[in-house]
Short mmCIF file of C-alpha atoms in Angstrom, two decimals:
data_model
loop_
_atom_site.label_atom_id
_atom_site.label_comp_id
_atom_site.label_asym_id
_atom_site.label_seq_id
_atom_site.Cartn_x
_atom_site.Cartn_y
_atom_site.Cartn_z
CA MET W 1 100.76 160.35 72.87
CA ALA W 2 99.14 157.48 71.03
CA THR W 3 98.87 153.91 72.21
CA ALA W 4 100.04 151.00 70.07
CA GLN W 5 97.67 149.63 67.47
CA GLY W 6 96.23 146.15 67.76
CA PRO W 7 97.24 143.07 65.79
CA GLY W 8 96.44 142.65 62.13
CA ARG W 9 98.12 145.79 60.75
CA HIS W 10 101.70 144.81 60.30
CA GLY W 11 103.33 147.01 57.66
CA PRO W 12 104.81 146.61 54.16
CA LEU W 13 107.17 143.76 55.06
CA THR W 14 104.42 141.43 56.25
CA GLY W 15 105.35 137.91 55.15
CA VAL W 16 109.11 138.52 55.12
CA ARG W 17 111.00 136.21 57.46
CA VAL W 18 114.18 137.43 59.15
CA VAL W 19 116.65 135.54 61.36
CA GLU W 20 118.68 137.76 63.67
CA LEU W 21 121.72 136.23 65.35
CA ALA W 22 121.75 138.10 68.65
CA GLY W 23 124.31 140.81 69.21
CA ILE W 24 124.41 144.37 70.50
CA GLY W 25 124.15 147.84 68.96
CA PRO W 26 123.43 148.29 65.27
CA GLY W 27 122.40 144.72 64.44
CA PRO W 28 119.47 144.60 66.88
CA PHE W 29 118.34 148.08 65.84
CA ALA W 30 118.37 147.12 62.16
CA ALA W 31 116.35 144.00 62.94
CA MET W 32 113.93 146.12 64.99
CA LEU W 33 113.38 148.41 62.02
CA LEU W 34 112.59 145.42 59.80
CA ALA W 35 110.26 144.12 62.51
CA ASP W 36 108.58 147.53 62.82
CA LEU W 37 107.94 147.39 59.07
CA GLY W 38 106.11 144.12 59.51
CA ALA W 39 108.74 141.39 59.04
CA ASP W 40 108.58 138.26 61.19
CA VAL W 41 111.91 138.66 62.96
CA VAL W 42 113.16 135.69 64.98
CA ARG W 43 116.03 136.60 67.24
CA VAL W 44 118.37 133.73 68.02
CA ASP W 45 119.55 134.42 71.56
CA ARG W 46 122.44 132.64 73.14
CA PRO W 47 122.22 130.90 76.52
CA GLY W 48 123.05 133.38 79.26
CA GLY W 49 122.45 136.48 77.13
CA ALA W 50 124.77 138.79 75.23
CA GLY W 51 126.86 139.85 78.23
CA LEU W 52 126.21 143.55 77.66
CA GLY W 53 122.86 145.22 77.66
CA ILE W 54 119.82 146.25 79.66
CA ASP W 55 117.05 144.21 81.21
CA PRO W 56 115.47 142.30 78.28
CA ALA W 57 112.01 143.45 79.38
CA HIS W 58 113.05 147.05 78.69
CA ASP W 59 115.20 146.53 75.59
CA LEU W 60 113.00 148.31 73.08
CA THR W 61 115.24 147.32 70.16
CA ASN W 62 113.74 143.84 70.57
CA ARG W 63 110.13 144.96 70.18
CA ASN W 64 107.97 143.35 67.47
CA LYS W 65 110.30 140.33 67.42
CA ARG W 66 110.19 136.75 68.64
CA SER W 67 113.02 134.98 70.43
CA VAL W 68 114.42 131.47 70.50
CA ILE W 69 117.52 130.25 72.32
CA VAL W 70 120.12 128.24 70.44
CA ASP W 71 123.60 127.38 71.68
CA LEU W 72 125.71 127.67 68.54
CA LYS W 73 128.55 125.89 70.32
CA ALA W 74 126.42 122.83 71.01
CA PRO W 75 126.71 119.92 68.53
CA ASP W 76 123.27 120.56 67.06
CA GLY W 77 123.35 124.37 67.37
CA PRO W 78 124.50 125.27 63.84
CA ALA W 79 122.05 122.82 62.27
CA ARG W 80 119.15 124.43 64.11
CA VAL W 81 120.15 127.89 62.85
CA LEU W 82 120.58 126.55 59.31
CA ASP W 83 117.05 125.12 59.52
CA LEU W 84 115.83 128.64 60.32
CA ALA W 85 117.92 130.12 57.49
CA ALA W 86 116.43 127.60 55.05
CA ARG W 87 112.99 129.08 55.70
CA ALA W 88 114.03 132.74 55.93
CA ASP W 89 114.32 135.57 53.44
CA VAL W 90 116.99 137.46 55.42
CA LEU W 91 119.63 136.63 58.03
CA ILE W 92 121.46 139.32 60.02
CA GLU W 93 124.63 138.77 62.04
CA GLY W 94 127.06 141.15 63.72
CA TYR W 95 130.06 138.95 64.54
CA ARG W 96 133.67 139.77 63.77
CA PRO W 97 134.74 138.57 60.31
CA GLY W 98 135.15 134.80 60.17
CA VAL W 99 133.25 134.02 63.37
CA ALA W 100 130.01 132.97 61.65
CA GLU W 101 132.03 130.73 59.32
CA ARG W 102 133.79 129.08 62.26
CA LEU W 103 130.43 128.50 63.94
CA GLY W 104 129.10 126.83 60.79
CA VAL W 105 126.48 129.47 59.95
CA GLY W 106 128.40 131.63 57.47
CA PRO W 107 127.13 132.68 54.04
CA GLU W 108 128.28 129.53 52.23
CA ASP W 109 126.60 127.25 54.78
CA CYS W 110 123.37 129.25 54.65
CA HIS W 111 123.28 129.62 50.86
CA ALA W 112 123.80 125.89 50.47
CA ARG W 113 120.47 125.48 52.23
CA ASN W 114 118.76 128.58 50.80
CA PRO W 115 120.24 130.19 47.64
CA ARG W 116 117.68 133.04 47.82
CA LEU W 117 118.78 134.16 51.28
CA VAL W 118 119.93 137.75 51.84
CA TYR W 119 122.80 137.48 54.31
CA GLY W 120 123.33 140.81 56.10
CA ARG W 121 126.63 141.36 57.91
CA MET W 122 126.95 144.26 60.37
CA THR W 123 130.41 145.28 61.55
CA GLY W 124 132.30 148.42 62.46
CA TRP W 125 135.39 147.98 60.29
CA GLY W 126 133.92 145.81 57.52
CA GLN W 127 134.71 142.29 56.33
CA ASP W 128 138.22 143.17 55.08
CA GLY W 129 141.01 145.69 55.61
CA PRO W 130 143.77 145.93 58.24
CA LEU W 131 141.38 146.69 61.12
CA ALA W 132 138.70 144.15 60.17
CA PRO W 133 139.61 141.64 62.91
CA ARG W 134 140.00 144.29 65.63
CA ALA W 135 137.45 145.18 68.30
CA GLY W 136 135.87 148.61 68.31
CA HIS W 137 132.87 150.73 69.14
CA ASP W 138 130.93 153.54 67.51
CA ILE W 139 133.28 156.31 68.64
CA ALA W 140 136.36 154.74 67.04
CA TYR W 141 134.59 154.09 63.75
CA ILE W 142 133.37 157.67 63.33
CA ALA W 143 136.76 158.97 64.51
CA VAL W 144 138.72 157.59 61.57
CA THR W 145 136.14 158.68 58.97
CA GLY W 146 136.48 162.37 59.82
CA THR W 147 132.90 162.69 61.02
CA LEU W 148 133.68 162.86 64.74
CA GLY W 149 136.32 165.50 64.08
CA MET W 150 133.69 167.82 62.61
CA ILE W 151 131.57 167.95 65.76
CA GLY W 152 132.26 170.29 68.66
CA GLU W 153 133.43 173.79 69.47
CA ALA W 154 136.45 175.24 67.72
CA ASP W 155 138.48 175.54 70.92
CA GLY W 156 137.38 172.25 72.47
CA PRO W 157 137.63 168.50 71.87
CA PRO W 158 135.29 166.67 69.50
CA ALA W 159 131.82 166.22 71.00
CA VAL W 160 130.57 162.65 71.37
CA PRO W 161 127.19 162.29 69.55
CA VAL W 162 126.03 159.36 71.75
CA ASN W 163 126.11 156.31 69.41
CA LEU W 164 123.52 157.64 67.00
CA LEU W 165 125.86 158.74 64.22
CA GLY W 166 127.94 155.58 63.92
CA ASP W 167 126.00 152.59 65.20
CA TYR W 168 122.58 153.61 63.97
CA ALA W 169 122.91 156.16 61.15
CA GLY W 170 126.12 154.81 59.61
CA GLY W 171 125.44 151.21 60.59
CA SER W 172 121.85 150.05 61.09
CA LEU W 173 120.23 152.24 58.45
CA TYR W 174 122.77 151.27 55.78
CA LEU W 175 122.32 147.60 56.64
CA VAL W 176 118.56 147.93 56.24
CA VAL W 177 118.90 149.77 52.92
CA GLY W 178 121.28 147.08 51.70
CA VAL W 179 119.09 144.22 52.90
CA LEU W 180 115.97 145.65 51.25
CA ALA W 181 117.81 146.27 47.98
CA ALA W 182 119.22 142.73 48.02
CA LEU W 183 115.79 141.33 48.89
CA HIS W 184 114.34 143.09 45.85
CA HIS W 185 117.11 141.54 43.72
CA ALA W 186 116.55 138.09 45.22
CA ARG W 187 112.85 138.19 44.46
CA ALA W 188 113.51 139.31 40.90
CA THR W 189 116.28 136.78 40.16
CA GLY W 190 116.01 134.00 42.73
CA THR W 191 119.56 134.70 43.85
CA GLY W 192 120.56 135.87 47.31
CA GLN W 193 123.77 137.64 48.22
CA VAL W 194 125.89 138.97 51.09
CA VAL W 195 125.44 142.55 52.28
CA ASP W 196 128.62 143.90 53.90
CA ALA W 197 127.49 146.89 56.00
CA ALA W 198 130.39 148.59 57.78
CA ILE W 199 129.94 151.57 60.08
CA VAL W 200 133.09 153.17 58.66
CA ASP W 201 131.58 153.03 55.16
CA GLY W 202 128.20 154.37 56.24
CA ALA W 203 129.60 157.16 58.43
CA ALA W 204 131.91 158.26 55.62
CA HIS W 205 129.02 158.16 53.13
CA LEU W 206 126.95 160.42 55.39
CA SER W 207 129.53 163.16 54.94
CA THR W 208 129.27 163.22 51.12
CA MET W 209 127.81 166.74 50.97
CA ILE W 210 130.49 168.07 53.32
CA HIS W 211 133.25 166.60 51.12
CA GLY W 212 131.68 168.39 48.17
CA MET W 213 131.69 171.67 50.08
CA LEU W 214 135.29 171.06 51.11
CA ALA W 215 136.32 170.50 47.49
CA ALA W 216 134.49 173.65 46.44
CA GLY W 217 136.21 175.77 49.08
CA GLY W 218 133.00 176.20 51.04
CA TRP W 219 134.09 174.22 54.09
CA GLN W 220 137.12 174.65 56.36
CA ASP W 221 138.61 171.40 57.60
CA ARG W 222 138.37 172.31 61.27
CA ARG W 223 135.66 172.26 63.93
CA GLY W 224 133.38 175.15 64.76
CA SER W 225 134.31 177.23 61.73
CA ASN W 226 131.59 176.52 59.21
CA LEU W 227 127.98 177.14 58.37
CA LEU W 228 126.61 173.88 59.84
CA ASP W 229 129.01 173.01 62.66
CA GLY W 230 128.31 175.78 65.16
CA GLY W 231 130.75 178.24 63.64
CA CYS W 232 127.88 180.31 62.27
CA PRO W 233 126.07 182.44 64.91
CA TYR W 234 122.65 181.82 63.38
CA TYR W 235 123.05 178.02 63.30
CA GLY W 236 123.69 176.70 66.78
CA THR W 237 122.43 176.62 70.35
CA TYR W 238 122.09 179.32 72.99
CA GLU W 239 121.56 179.18 76.75
CA THR W 240 118.48 180.76 78.30
CA SER W 241 118.10 182.43 81.70
CA ASP W 242 116.88 179.23 83.38
CA GLY W 243 119.72 177.04 82.09
CA GLY W 244 117.76 175.68 79.14
CA HIS W 245 118.79 176.03 75.51
CA MET W 246 117.29 177.14 72.22
CA ALA W 247 118.33 175.74 68.84
CA VAL W 248 118.68 178.25 65.99
CA GLY W 249 118.79 177.35 62.29
CA ALA W 250 118.00 180.65 60.57
CA LEU W 251 120.25 180.07 57.55
CA GLU W 252 118.34 181.75 54.70
CA GLN W 253 118.11 185.54 54.67
CA ARG W 254 114.32 185.67 55.07
CA PHE W 255 114.41 183.33 58.06
CA TYR W 256 117.36 185.23 59.51
CA ASP W 257 115.51 188.53 59.19
CA GLU W 258 112.48 187.12 61.02
CA PHE W 259 114.76 185.62 63.67
CA LEU W 260 116.44 188.97 64.37
CA SER W 261 113.12 190.80 64.36
CA LEU W 262 111.61 188.52 67.00
CA LEU W 263 114.84 188.62 68.99
CA GLY W 264 114.84 192.42 68.89
CA LEU W 265 118.13 192.70 67.00
CA ALA W 266 116.95 193.92 63.59
CA ASP W 267 119.83 196.39 63.47
CA LEU W 268 122.21 193.44 62.89
CA ALA W 269 120.55 192.34 59.63
CA GLU W 270 123.67 193.18 57.59
CA ALA W 271 125.80 190.79 59.67
CA HIS W 272 124.25 187.77 57.95
CA GLY W 273 126.83 187.50 55.21
CA ASP W 274 129.65 189.43 56.90
CA ILE W 275 131.90 186.90 58.63
CA THR W 276 133.91 189.72 60.21
CA ARG W 277 130.82 190.61 62.27
CA TRP W 278 129.94 187.08 63.36
CA ASP W 279 131.60 187.43 66.78
CA GLU W 280 129.61 190.62 67.39
CA LEU W 281 126.41 188.90 66.25
CA ARG W 282 127.04 185.81 68.35
CA LYS W 283 127.53 187.86 71.53
CA ALA W 284 124.41 189.93 70.90
CA VAL W 285 122.30 186.85 70.27
CA ALA W 286 123.71 185.05 73.32
CA ASP W 287 123.07 188.04 75.57
CA ARG W 288 119.50 188.35 74.35
CA PHE W 289 118.70 184.64 74.84
CA ARG W 290 120.06 184.81 78.40
CA SER W 291 117.49 187.48 79.22
CA ARG W 292 114.48 185.10 79.23
CA THR W 293 113.60 181.50 80.05
CA ARG W 294 113.40 178.70 77.51
CA GLN W 295 109.61 178.68 77.72
CA GLU W 296 109.40 182.42 77.21
CA TRP W 297 111.54 182.21 74.08
CA THR W 298 109.54 179.21 72.87
CA THR W 299 106.42 181.37 73.08
CA VAL W 300 108.13 184.23 71.24
CA PHE W 301 109.12 182.06 68.26
CA GLU W 302 106.02 179.87 68.21
CA GLY W 303 104.23 180.08 64.88
CA SER W 304 107.10 181.87 63.15
CA ASP W 305 109.44 180.91 60.29
CA ALA W 306 112.51 181.93 62.27
CA CYS W 307 113.64 178.28 62.51
CA VAL W 308 114.05 178.30 66.28
CA ALA W 309 113.09 175.47 68.65
CA PRO W 310 113.59 174.59 72.31
CA VAL W 311 116.15 171.89 73.09
CA LEU W 312 114.14 169.23 74.92
CA SER W 313 115.22 166.28 77.03
CA LEU W 314 114.28 162.68 76.30
CA ARG W 315 111.46 162.81 78.85
CA GLU W 316 110.18 166.15 77.60
CA ALA W 317 110.11 165.28 73.89
CA PRO W 318 106.97 163.08 73.87
CA ARG W 319 104.97 165.99 75.32
CA HIS W 320 105.92 168.48 72.62
CA PRO W 321 102.65 169.60 70.97
CA HIS W 322 103.76 168.80 67.43
CA LEU W 323 105.17 165.37 68.30
CA ALA W 324 102.09 164.57 70.36
CA ALA W 325 99.80 165.57 67.47
CA ARG W 326 101.71 163.30 65.07
CA ALA W 327 101.99 160.47 67.62
CA THR W 328 105.76 160.45 67.07
CA PHE W 329 106.00 158.62 70.38
CA THR W 330 103.77 155.77 71.47
CA GLU W 331 103.19 153.71 74.58
CA HIS W 332 103.07 149.94 74.78
CA ALA W 333 102.82 147.90 77.96
CA GLY W 334 103.69 150.96 80.01
CA LEU W 335 106.85 151.80 78.04
CA THR W 336 107.03 155.15 76.23
CA GLN W 337 109.02 154.81 73.01
CA PRO W 338 109.47 156.27 69.52
CA ALA W 339 106.80 155.02 67.15
CA PRO W 340 107.83 153.10 64.01
CA ALA W 341 109.04 155.27 61.14
CA PRO W 342 108.55 156.10 58.33
CA ARG W 343 104.79 156.00 57.75
CA PHE W 344 102.85 154.21 55.03
CA SER W 345 99.45 155.09 53.59
CA ALA W 346 98.40 151.57 52.61
CA THR W 347 100.32 149.37 55.07
CA PRO W 348 100.50 151.19 58.40
CA THR W 349 103.00 150.02 60.99
CA ALA W 350 102.65 149.71 64.76
CA VAL W 351 104.30 148.52 67.93
CA ARG W 352 102.64 145.12 68.03
CA THR W 353 104.52 143.46 70.87
CA GLY W 354 106.91 144.45 73.61
CA PRO W 355 110.55 143.37 73.81
CA ALA W 356 111.01 139.68 73.01
CA LEU W 357 112.21 137.85 76.09
CA PRO W 358 115.02 135.33 75.43
CA GLY W 359 113.59 131.97 74.40
CA ALA W 360 109.98 132.88 75.13
CA ASP W 361 108.74 132.19 71.60
CA THR W 362 110.50 128.93 70.77
CA ALA W 363 107.36 126.80 70.59
CA ASP W 364 105.45 129.34 68.50
CA VAL W 365 108.30 129.78 66.03
CA ALA W 366 108.77 126.02 65.72
CA ARG W 367 105.08 125.73 64.83
CA ASP W 368 104.81 128.75 62.52
CA TRP W 369 108.05 128.01 60.64
CA ASP W 370 107.40 124.24 60.64
CA LEU W 371 110.67 123.44 62.40
CA SER W 372 110.55 120.28 64.44
CA SER W 373 114.27 120.67 65.18
CA LEU W 374 113.52 123.88 67.05
CA ALA W 375 110.66 122.50 69.12
CA PRO W 376 111.36 122.52 72.85
CA ARG W 377 112.70 119.20 74.05
CA PRO W 378 110.82 117.50 76.88
CA HIS W 379 112.70 117.40 80.15
CA ARG W 380 113.80 113.99 81.30
CA THR W 381 112.62 112.92 84.70
CA GLU W 382 114.31 110.34 86.86
CA ASN W 383 112.35 107.21 87.72
CA PRO W 384 111.51 107.16 91.42
CA ARG W 385 113.28 104.52 93.45
#
């Protein structure tokens, strides 16, 4: 596992300034990705914190950022944020629709100060529609888009995919794509715009290929019955003798043949395209995997094209030989974490700093962004009597 690189190598977004209005979930992750790519991300924390989250010293989604504290409900709070927006390229907020406007830091207020600003809005339901003003979390957003309903065993309830599918794949990544596209437009035309990134939109968009398969008759609209949802016996997971699991993705015939050969079930080669034999194949494969440990099966399939891999835990993953060789995980200040992705040949990225602690960078940001309004105010002291 590699250690973080030193300062001076910041990534392709070096020089881009981003203001992040503190929130939870997909907004902070999107801002982290921009920071990983080299942007100078200033997180505007609220007094007292967000009310939901982990110890700031361990919140890795705030790495590579700087933090200032501004009370948006104070008389001078909105003006201080607008001063930041005036010097920024991008602003990201994750409030419910209308909240930023009521606080005095909505798109119109910001664009009046900085017409080139890309204003990124991250919500679950979007800026309009019947559910726009309602509260929600990842699981509800992916539920209504049909994506949650695709995941899980045929005879069981939908399986909850942590918050990776909605918050981060359908939310953060779409916000970043939108912000970068709008930033390109702003630099070409001098005109900023609002990016409305909704988790429901992104999660639905992720299922585009499946909708095409459904229209073509190649997908059944129910769980655990299809090629990629666990319904297929050579695309799924199997338990080993020690309680571990192996993941199998031997879809193509040549990979399937190698898979069966190494498993010792070559006599079932004809079951690949015969759905009537899938139950027979699934039982045979399951029985065989239960005959050895996860490590033993890992050794069997190592170096093959059978498309089989051990299912590792979060703590095990950084030690996997391939991930270790690629430095997929890194360590900074004693915290093991995924390294920035993707990778760049000319402008490499790195974990430059640990999680930004609330308000710790106010003086530095005030100096670097030339913002006297943000400079820490001296404390008044009472005259002795």
